[in-house]
PDB file of C-alpha atoms in Angstrom:
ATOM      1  CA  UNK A 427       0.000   0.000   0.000  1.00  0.00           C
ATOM      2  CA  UNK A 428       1.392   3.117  -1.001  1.00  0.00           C
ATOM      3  CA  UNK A 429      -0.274   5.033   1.006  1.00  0.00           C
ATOM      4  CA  UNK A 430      -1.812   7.504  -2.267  1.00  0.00           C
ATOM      5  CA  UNK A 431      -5.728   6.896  -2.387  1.00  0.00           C
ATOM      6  CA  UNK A 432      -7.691   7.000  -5.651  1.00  0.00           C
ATOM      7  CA  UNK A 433     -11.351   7.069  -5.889  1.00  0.00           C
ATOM      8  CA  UNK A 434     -13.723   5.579  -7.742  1.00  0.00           C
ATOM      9  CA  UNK A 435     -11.332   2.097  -8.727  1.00  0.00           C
ATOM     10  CA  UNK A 436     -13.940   2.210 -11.914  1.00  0.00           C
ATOM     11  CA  UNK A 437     -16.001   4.140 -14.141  1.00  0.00           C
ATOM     12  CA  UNK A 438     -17.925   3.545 -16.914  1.00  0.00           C
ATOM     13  CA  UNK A 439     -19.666   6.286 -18.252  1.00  0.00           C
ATOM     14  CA  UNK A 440     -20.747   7.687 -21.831  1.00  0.00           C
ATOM     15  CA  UNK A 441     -19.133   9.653 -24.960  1.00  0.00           C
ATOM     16  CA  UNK A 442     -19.480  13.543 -24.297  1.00  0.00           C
ATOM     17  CA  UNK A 443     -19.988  13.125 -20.430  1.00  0.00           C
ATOM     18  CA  UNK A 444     -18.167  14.668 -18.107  1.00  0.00           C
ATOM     19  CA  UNK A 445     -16.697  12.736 -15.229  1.00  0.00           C
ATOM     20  CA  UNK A 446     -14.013  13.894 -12.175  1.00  0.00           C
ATOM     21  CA  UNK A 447     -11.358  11.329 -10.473  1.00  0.00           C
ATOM     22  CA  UNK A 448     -10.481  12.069  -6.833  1.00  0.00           C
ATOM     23  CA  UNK A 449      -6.036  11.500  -5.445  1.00  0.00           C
ATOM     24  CA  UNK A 450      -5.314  11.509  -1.584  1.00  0.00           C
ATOM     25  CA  UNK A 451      -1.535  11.869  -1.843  1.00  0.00           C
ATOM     26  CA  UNK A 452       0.063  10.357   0.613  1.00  0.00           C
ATOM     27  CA  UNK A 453       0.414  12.049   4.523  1.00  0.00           C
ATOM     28  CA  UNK A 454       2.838  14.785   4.118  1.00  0.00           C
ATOM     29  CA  UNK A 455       3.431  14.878   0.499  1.00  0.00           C
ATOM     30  CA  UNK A 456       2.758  18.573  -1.317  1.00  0.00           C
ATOM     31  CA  UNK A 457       3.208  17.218  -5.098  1.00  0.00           C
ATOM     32  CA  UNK A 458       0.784  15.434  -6.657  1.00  0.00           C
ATOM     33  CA  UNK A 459       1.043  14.125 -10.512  1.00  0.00           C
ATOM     34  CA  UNK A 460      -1.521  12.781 -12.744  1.00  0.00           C
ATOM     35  CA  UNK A 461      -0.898   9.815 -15.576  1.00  0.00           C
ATOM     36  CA  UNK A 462      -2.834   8.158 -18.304  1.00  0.00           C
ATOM     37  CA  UNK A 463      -2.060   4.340 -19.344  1.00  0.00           C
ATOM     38  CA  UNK A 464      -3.685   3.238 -22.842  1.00  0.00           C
ATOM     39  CA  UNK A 465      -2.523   0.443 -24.613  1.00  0.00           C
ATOM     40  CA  UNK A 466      -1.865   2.911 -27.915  1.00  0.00           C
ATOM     41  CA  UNK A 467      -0.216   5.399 -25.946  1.00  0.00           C
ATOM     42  CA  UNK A 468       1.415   3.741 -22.491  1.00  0.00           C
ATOM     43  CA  UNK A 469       1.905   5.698 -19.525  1.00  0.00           C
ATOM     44  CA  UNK A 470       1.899   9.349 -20.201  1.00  0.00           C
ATOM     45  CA  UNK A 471       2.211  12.747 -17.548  1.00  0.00           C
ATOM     46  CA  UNK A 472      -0.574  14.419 -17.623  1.00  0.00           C
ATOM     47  CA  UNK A 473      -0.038  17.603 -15.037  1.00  0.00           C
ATOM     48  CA  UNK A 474       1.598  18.032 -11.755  1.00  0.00           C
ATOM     49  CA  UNK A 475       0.397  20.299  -8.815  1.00  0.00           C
ATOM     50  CA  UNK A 476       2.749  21.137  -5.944  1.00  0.00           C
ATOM     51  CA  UNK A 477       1.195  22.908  -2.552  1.00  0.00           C
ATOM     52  CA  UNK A 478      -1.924  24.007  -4.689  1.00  0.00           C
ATOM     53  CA  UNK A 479      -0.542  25.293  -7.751  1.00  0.00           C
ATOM     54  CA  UNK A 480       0.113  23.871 -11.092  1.00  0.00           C
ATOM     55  CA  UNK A 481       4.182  23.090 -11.916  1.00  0.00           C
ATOM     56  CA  UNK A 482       3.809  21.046 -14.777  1.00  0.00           C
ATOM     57  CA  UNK A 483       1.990  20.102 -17.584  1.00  0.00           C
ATOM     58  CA  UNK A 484       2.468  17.432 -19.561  1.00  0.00           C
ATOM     59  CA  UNK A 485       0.306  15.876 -23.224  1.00  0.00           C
ATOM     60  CA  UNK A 486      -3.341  17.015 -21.140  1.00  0.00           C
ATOM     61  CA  UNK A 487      -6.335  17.583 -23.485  1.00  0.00           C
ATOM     62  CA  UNK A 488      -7.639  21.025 -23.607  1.00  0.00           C
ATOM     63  CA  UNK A 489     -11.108  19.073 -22.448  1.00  0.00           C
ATOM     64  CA  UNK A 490      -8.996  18.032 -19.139  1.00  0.00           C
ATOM     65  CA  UNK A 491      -8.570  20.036 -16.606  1.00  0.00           C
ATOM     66  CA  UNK A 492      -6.847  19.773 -12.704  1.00  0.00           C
ATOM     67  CA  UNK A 493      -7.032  21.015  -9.722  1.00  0.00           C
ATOM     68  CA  UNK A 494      -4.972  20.688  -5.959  1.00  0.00           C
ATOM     69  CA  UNK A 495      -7.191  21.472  -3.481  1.00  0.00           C
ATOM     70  CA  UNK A 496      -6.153  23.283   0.231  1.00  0.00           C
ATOM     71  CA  UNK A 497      -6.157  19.972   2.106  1.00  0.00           C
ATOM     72  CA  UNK A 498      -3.963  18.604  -1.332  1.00  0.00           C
ATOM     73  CA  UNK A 499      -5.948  16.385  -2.165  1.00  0.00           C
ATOM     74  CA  UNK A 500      -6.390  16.574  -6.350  1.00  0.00           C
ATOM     75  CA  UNK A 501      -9.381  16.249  -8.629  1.00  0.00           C
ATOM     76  CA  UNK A 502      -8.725  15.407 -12.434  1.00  0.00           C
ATOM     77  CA  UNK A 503     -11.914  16.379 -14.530  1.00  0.00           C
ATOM     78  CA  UNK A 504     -12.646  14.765 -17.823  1.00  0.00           C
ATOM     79  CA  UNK A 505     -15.169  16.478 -20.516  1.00  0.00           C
ATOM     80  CA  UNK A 506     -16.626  15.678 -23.487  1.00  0.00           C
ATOM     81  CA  UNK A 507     -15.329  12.520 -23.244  1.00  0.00           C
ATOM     82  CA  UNK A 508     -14.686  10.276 -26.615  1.00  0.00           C
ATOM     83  CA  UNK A 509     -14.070   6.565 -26.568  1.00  0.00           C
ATOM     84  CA  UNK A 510      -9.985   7.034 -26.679  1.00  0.00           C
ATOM     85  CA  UNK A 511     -10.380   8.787 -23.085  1.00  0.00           C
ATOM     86  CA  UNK A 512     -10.638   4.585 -22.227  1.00  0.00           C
ATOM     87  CA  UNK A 513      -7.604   4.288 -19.739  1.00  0.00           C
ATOM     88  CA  UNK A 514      -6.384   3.820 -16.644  1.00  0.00           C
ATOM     89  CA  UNK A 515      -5.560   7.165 -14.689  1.00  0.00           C
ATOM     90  CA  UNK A 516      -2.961   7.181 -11.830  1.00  0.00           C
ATOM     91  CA  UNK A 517      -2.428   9.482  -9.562  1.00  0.00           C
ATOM     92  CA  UNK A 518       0.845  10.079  -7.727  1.00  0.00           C
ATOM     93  CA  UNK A 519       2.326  11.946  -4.738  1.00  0.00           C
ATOM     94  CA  UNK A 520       6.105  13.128  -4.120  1.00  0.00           C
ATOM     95  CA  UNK A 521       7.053  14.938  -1.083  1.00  0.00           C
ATOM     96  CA  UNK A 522       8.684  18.190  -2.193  1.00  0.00           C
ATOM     97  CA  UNK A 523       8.006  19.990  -5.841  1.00  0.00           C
ATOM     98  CA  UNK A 524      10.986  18.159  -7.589  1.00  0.00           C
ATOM     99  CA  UNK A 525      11.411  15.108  -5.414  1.00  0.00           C
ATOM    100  CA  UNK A 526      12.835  11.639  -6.823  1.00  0.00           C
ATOM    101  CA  UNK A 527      10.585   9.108  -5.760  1.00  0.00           C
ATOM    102  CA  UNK A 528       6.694   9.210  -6.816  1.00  0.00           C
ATOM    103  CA  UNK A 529       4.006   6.940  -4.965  1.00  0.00           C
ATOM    104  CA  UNK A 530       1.355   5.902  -7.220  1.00  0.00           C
ATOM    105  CA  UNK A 531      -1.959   4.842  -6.601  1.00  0.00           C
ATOM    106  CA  UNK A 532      -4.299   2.110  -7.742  1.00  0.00           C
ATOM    107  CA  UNK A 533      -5.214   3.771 -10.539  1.00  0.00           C
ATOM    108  CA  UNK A 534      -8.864   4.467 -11.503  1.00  0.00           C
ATOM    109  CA  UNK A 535     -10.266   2.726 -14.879  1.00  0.00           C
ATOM    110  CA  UNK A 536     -12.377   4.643 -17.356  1.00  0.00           C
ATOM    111  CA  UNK A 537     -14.311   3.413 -19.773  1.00  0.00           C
ATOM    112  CA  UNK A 538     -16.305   5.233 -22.108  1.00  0.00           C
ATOM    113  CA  UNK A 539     -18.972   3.851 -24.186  1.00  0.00           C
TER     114      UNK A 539
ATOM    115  CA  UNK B  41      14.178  16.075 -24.796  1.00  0.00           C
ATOM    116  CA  UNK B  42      13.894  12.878 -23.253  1.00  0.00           C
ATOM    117  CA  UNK B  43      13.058  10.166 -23.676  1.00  0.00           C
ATOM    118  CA  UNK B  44      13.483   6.075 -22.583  1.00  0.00           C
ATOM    119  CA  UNK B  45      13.785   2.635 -24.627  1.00  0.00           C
ATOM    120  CA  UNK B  46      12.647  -0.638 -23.668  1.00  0.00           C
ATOM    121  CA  UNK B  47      14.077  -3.199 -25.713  1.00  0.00           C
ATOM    122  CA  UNK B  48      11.325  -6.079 -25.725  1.00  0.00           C
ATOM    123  CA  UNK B  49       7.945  -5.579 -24.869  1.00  0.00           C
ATOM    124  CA  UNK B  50       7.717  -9.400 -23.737  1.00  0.00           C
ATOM    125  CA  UNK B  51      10.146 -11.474 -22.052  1.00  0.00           C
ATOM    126  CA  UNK B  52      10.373 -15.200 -21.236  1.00  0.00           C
ATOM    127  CA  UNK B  53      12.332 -16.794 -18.742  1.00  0.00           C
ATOM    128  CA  UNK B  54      12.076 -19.963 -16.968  1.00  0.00           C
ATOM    129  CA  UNK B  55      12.109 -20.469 -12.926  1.00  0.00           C
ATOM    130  CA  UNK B  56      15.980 -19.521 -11.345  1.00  0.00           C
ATOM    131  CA  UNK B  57      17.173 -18.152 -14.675  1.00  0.00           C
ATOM    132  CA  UNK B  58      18.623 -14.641 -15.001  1.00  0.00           C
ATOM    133  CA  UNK B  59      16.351 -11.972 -15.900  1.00  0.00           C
ATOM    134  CA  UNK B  60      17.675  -9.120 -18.098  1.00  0.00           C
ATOM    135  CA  UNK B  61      14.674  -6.167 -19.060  1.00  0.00           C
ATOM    136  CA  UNK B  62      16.898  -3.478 -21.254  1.00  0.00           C
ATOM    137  CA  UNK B  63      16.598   0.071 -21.010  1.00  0.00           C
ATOM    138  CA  UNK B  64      18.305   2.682 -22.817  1.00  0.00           C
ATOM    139  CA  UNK B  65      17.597   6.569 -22.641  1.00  0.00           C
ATOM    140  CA  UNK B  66      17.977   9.582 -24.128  1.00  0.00           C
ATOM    141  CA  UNK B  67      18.644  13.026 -21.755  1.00  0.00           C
ATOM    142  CA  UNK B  68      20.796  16.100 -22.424  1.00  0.00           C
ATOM    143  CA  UNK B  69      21.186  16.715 -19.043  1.00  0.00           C
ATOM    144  CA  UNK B  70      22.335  14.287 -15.997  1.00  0.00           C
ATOM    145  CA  UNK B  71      19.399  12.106 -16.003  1.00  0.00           C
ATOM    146  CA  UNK B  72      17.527  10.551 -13.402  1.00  0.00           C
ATOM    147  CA  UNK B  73      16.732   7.013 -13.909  1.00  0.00           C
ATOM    148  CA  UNK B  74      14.028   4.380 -12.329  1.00  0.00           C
ATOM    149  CA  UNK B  75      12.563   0.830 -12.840  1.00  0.00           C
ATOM    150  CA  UNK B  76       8.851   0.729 -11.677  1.00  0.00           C
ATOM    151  CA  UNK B  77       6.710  -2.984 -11.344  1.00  0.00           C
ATOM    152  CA  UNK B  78       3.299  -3.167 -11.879  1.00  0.00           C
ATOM    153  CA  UNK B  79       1.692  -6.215 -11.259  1.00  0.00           C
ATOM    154  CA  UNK B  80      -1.747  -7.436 -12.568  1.00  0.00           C
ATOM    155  CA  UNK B  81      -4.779  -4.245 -11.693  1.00  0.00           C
ATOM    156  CA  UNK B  82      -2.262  -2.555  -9.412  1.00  0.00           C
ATOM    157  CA  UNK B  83      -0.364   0.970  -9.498  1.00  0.00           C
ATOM    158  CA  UNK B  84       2.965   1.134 -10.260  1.00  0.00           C
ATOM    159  CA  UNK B  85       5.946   0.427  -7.304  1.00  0.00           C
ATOM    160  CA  UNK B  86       9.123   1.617  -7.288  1.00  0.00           C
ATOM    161  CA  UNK B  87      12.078  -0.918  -7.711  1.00  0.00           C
ATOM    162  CA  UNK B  88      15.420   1.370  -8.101  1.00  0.00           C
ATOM    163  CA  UNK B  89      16.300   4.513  -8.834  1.00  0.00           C
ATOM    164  CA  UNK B  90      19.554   5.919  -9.902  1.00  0.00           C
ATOM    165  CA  UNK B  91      20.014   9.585  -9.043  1.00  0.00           C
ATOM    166  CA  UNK B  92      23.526   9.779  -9.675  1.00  0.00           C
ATOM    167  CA  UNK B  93      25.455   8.276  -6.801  1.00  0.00           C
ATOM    168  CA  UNK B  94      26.643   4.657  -7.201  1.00  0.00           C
ATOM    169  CA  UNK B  95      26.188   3.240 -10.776  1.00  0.00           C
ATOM    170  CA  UNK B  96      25.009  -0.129  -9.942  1.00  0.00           C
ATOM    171  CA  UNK B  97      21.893   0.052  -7.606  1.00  0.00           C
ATOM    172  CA  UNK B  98      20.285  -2.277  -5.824  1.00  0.00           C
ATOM    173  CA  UNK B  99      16.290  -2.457  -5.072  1.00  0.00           C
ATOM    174  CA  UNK B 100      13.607  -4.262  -4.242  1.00  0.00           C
ATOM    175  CA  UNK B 101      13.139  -8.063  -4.362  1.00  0.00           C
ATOM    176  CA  UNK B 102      16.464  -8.591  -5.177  1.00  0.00           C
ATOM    177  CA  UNK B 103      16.590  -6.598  -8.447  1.00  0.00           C
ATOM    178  CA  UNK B 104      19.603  -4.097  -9.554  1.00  0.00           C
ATOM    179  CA  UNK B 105      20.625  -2.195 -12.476  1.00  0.00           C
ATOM    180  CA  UNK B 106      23.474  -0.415 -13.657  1.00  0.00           C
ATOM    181  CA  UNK B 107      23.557   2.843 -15.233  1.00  0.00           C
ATOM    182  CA  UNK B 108      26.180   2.782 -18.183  1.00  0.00           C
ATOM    183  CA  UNK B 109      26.518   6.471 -19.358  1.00  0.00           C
ATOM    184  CA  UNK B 110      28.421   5.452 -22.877  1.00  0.00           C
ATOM    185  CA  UNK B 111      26.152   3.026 -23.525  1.00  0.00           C
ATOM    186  CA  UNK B 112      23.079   5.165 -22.187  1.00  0.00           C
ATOM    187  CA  UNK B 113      21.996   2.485 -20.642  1.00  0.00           C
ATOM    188  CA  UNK B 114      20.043   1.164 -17.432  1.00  0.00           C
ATOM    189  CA  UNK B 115      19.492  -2.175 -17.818  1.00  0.00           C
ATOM    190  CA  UNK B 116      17.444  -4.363 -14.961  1.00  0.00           C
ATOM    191  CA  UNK B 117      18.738  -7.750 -13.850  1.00  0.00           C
ATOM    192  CA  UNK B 118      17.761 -10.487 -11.156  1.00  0.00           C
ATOM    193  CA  UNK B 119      20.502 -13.507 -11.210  1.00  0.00           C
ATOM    194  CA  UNK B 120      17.503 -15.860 -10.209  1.00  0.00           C
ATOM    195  CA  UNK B 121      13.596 -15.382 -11.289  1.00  0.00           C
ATOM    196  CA  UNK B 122      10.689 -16.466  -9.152  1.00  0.00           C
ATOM    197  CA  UNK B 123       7.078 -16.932 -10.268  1.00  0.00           C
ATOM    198  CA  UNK B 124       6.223 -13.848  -8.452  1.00  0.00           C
ATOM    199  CA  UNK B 125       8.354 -11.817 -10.334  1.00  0.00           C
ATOM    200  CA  UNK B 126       5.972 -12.304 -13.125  1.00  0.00           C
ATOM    201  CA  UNK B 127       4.863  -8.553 -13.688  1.00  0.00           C
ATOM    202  CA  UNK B 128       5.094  -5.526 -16.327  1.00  0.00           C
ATOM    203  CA  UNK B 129       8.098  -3.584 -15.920  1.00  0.00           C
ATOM    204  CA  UNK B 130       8.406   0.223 -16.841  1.00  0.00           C
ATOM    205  CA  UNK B 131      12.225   2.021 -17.433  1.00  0.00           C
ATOM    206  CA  UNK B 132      11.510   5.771 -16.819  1.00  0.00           C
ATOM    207  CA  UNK B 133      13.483   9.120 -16.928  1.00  0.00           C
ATOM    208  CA  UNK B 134      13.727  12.462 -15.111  1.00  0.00           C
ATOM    209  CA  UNK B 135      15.611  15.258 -15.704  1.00  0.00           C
ATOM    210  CA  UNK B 136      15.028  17.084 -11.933  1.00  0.00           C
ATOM    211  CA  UNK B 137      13.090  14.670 -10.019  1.00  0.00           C
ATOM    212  CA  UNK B 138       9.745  16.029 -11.595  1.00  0.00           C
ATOM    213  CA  UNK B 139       7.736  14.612 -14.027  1.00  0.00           C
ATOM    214  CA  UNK B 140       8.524  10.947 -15.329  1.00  0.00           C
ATOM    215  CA  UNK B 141       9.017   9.875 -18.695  1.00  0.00           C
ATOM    216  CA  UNK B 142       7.703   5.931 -19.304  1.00  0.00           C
ATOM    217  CA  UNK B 143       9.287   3.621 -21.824  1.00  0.00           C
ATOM    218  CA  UNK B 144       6.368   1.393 -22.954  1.00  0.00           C
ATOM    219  CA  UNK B 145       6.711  -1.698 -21.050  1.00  0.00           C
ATOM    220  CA  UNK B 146       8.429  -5.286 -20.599  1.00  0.00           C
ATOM    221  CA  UNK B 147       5.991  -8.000 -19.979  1.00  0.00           C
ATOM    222  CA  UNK B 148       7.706 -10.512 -18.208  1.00  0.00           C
ATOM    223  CA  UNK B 149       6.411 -14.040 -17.663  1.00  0.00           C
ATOM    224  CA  UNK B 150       8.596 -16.629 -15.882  1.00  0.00           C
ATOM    225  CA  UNK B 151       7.689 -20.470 -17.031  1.00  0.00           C
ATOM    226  CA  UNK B 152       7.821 -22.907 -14.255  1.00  0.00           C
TER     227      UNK B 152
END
């Protein structure tokens, strides 16, 4: 257990709906980072937040969109979703803004029909 | 920019054989380097990182890799696999300790 909460594990929702994952990073740490697994694409960087604000962004859609909230916990929110949005999103959680070691989560699965 | 090469997206090994997953990268800068695991509808765990101290580092579950900086290379080895160690493996790159680059993946399955 890594200690970095994701909620929900699974989603299945439909083209053009909007939907929003939820990262606890783990106790203590300020960064959090967001990744997308597809089989076409593999595991991409989406954004990074560190204490609130954004720090990095990485190949996000214009339709995706982040936030770090005061307590640091994150919220990814995906629009207009299409069928290629299919893929398992990870969050992860560093201590400091550029830290070594990242913590990932279980992952939440998306699947849009 | 950067960016990481895994030779092999599946590899086959039998039960106590070595296990060699190649990596090679590509950084203009002092890179940092890391092997992650991710087993079956799991995140991903950290095995090693190299953040330029020692060149051969050891990890988890009896993994280690050396980074080679003329080859550009981080390959992962275990002298002796286990059933367990059947898993995807991911070679990834930083250039501060930020953001991580992914190569795309070494299946490995170990054959009783």
């Amino acid at each position: 257990d890594s200690g970095v909460t994701q909620t929900p594990k699974h989603l299945i929702t439909a083209t053009g709906q909007r939907v929003t994952l939820r990262c606890s990073p783990r106790s203590g740490d300020l960064s959090v980072y967001w990744y997308q697994q597809s089989l076409d694409q593999g595991l991409q960087f989406l954004i990074q937040y560190y204490n609130g604000e954004e720090r990095a962004k990485g190949n996000i859609l214009e339709r995706f969109s982040a936030q770090q909230f005061p307590d640091l916990h994150s919220e990814l929110n995906l629009s207009s979703l299409e069928l290629g949005d299919s893929a398992l999103y990870f969050c992860a959680s560093s201590e400091g803004q550029l830290t070594y070691e990242q913590y990932f989560g279980p992952g939440t699965r998306l699947t849009v029909t | 920019a950067q960016s990481v090469t895994q030779l092999g997206s599946h590899v086959s090994v039998s039960e106590g054989a070595l296990v060699l997953l190649r990596c090679n990268y590509s950084s203009s800068v002092p890179p940092y380097l890391f092997w992650y695991v991710q087993y079956p509808n799991q995140g991903l765990q950290l095995l090693l990182k190299y953040t330029s101290a020692a060149t051969l580092v050891k990890g988890i579950n009896g993994f280690e890799a050396e980074f080679k900086k003329s080859e550009t290379s981080f390959h992962l080895t275990k002298p002796s696999a286990h059933m367990s160690d059947a898993a995807e493996y991911f070679c990834a790159v930083s250039d501060k300790g930020g953001k991580l680059i992914f190569g795309q993946g070494t299946e490995l399955s170990v054959k009783p």
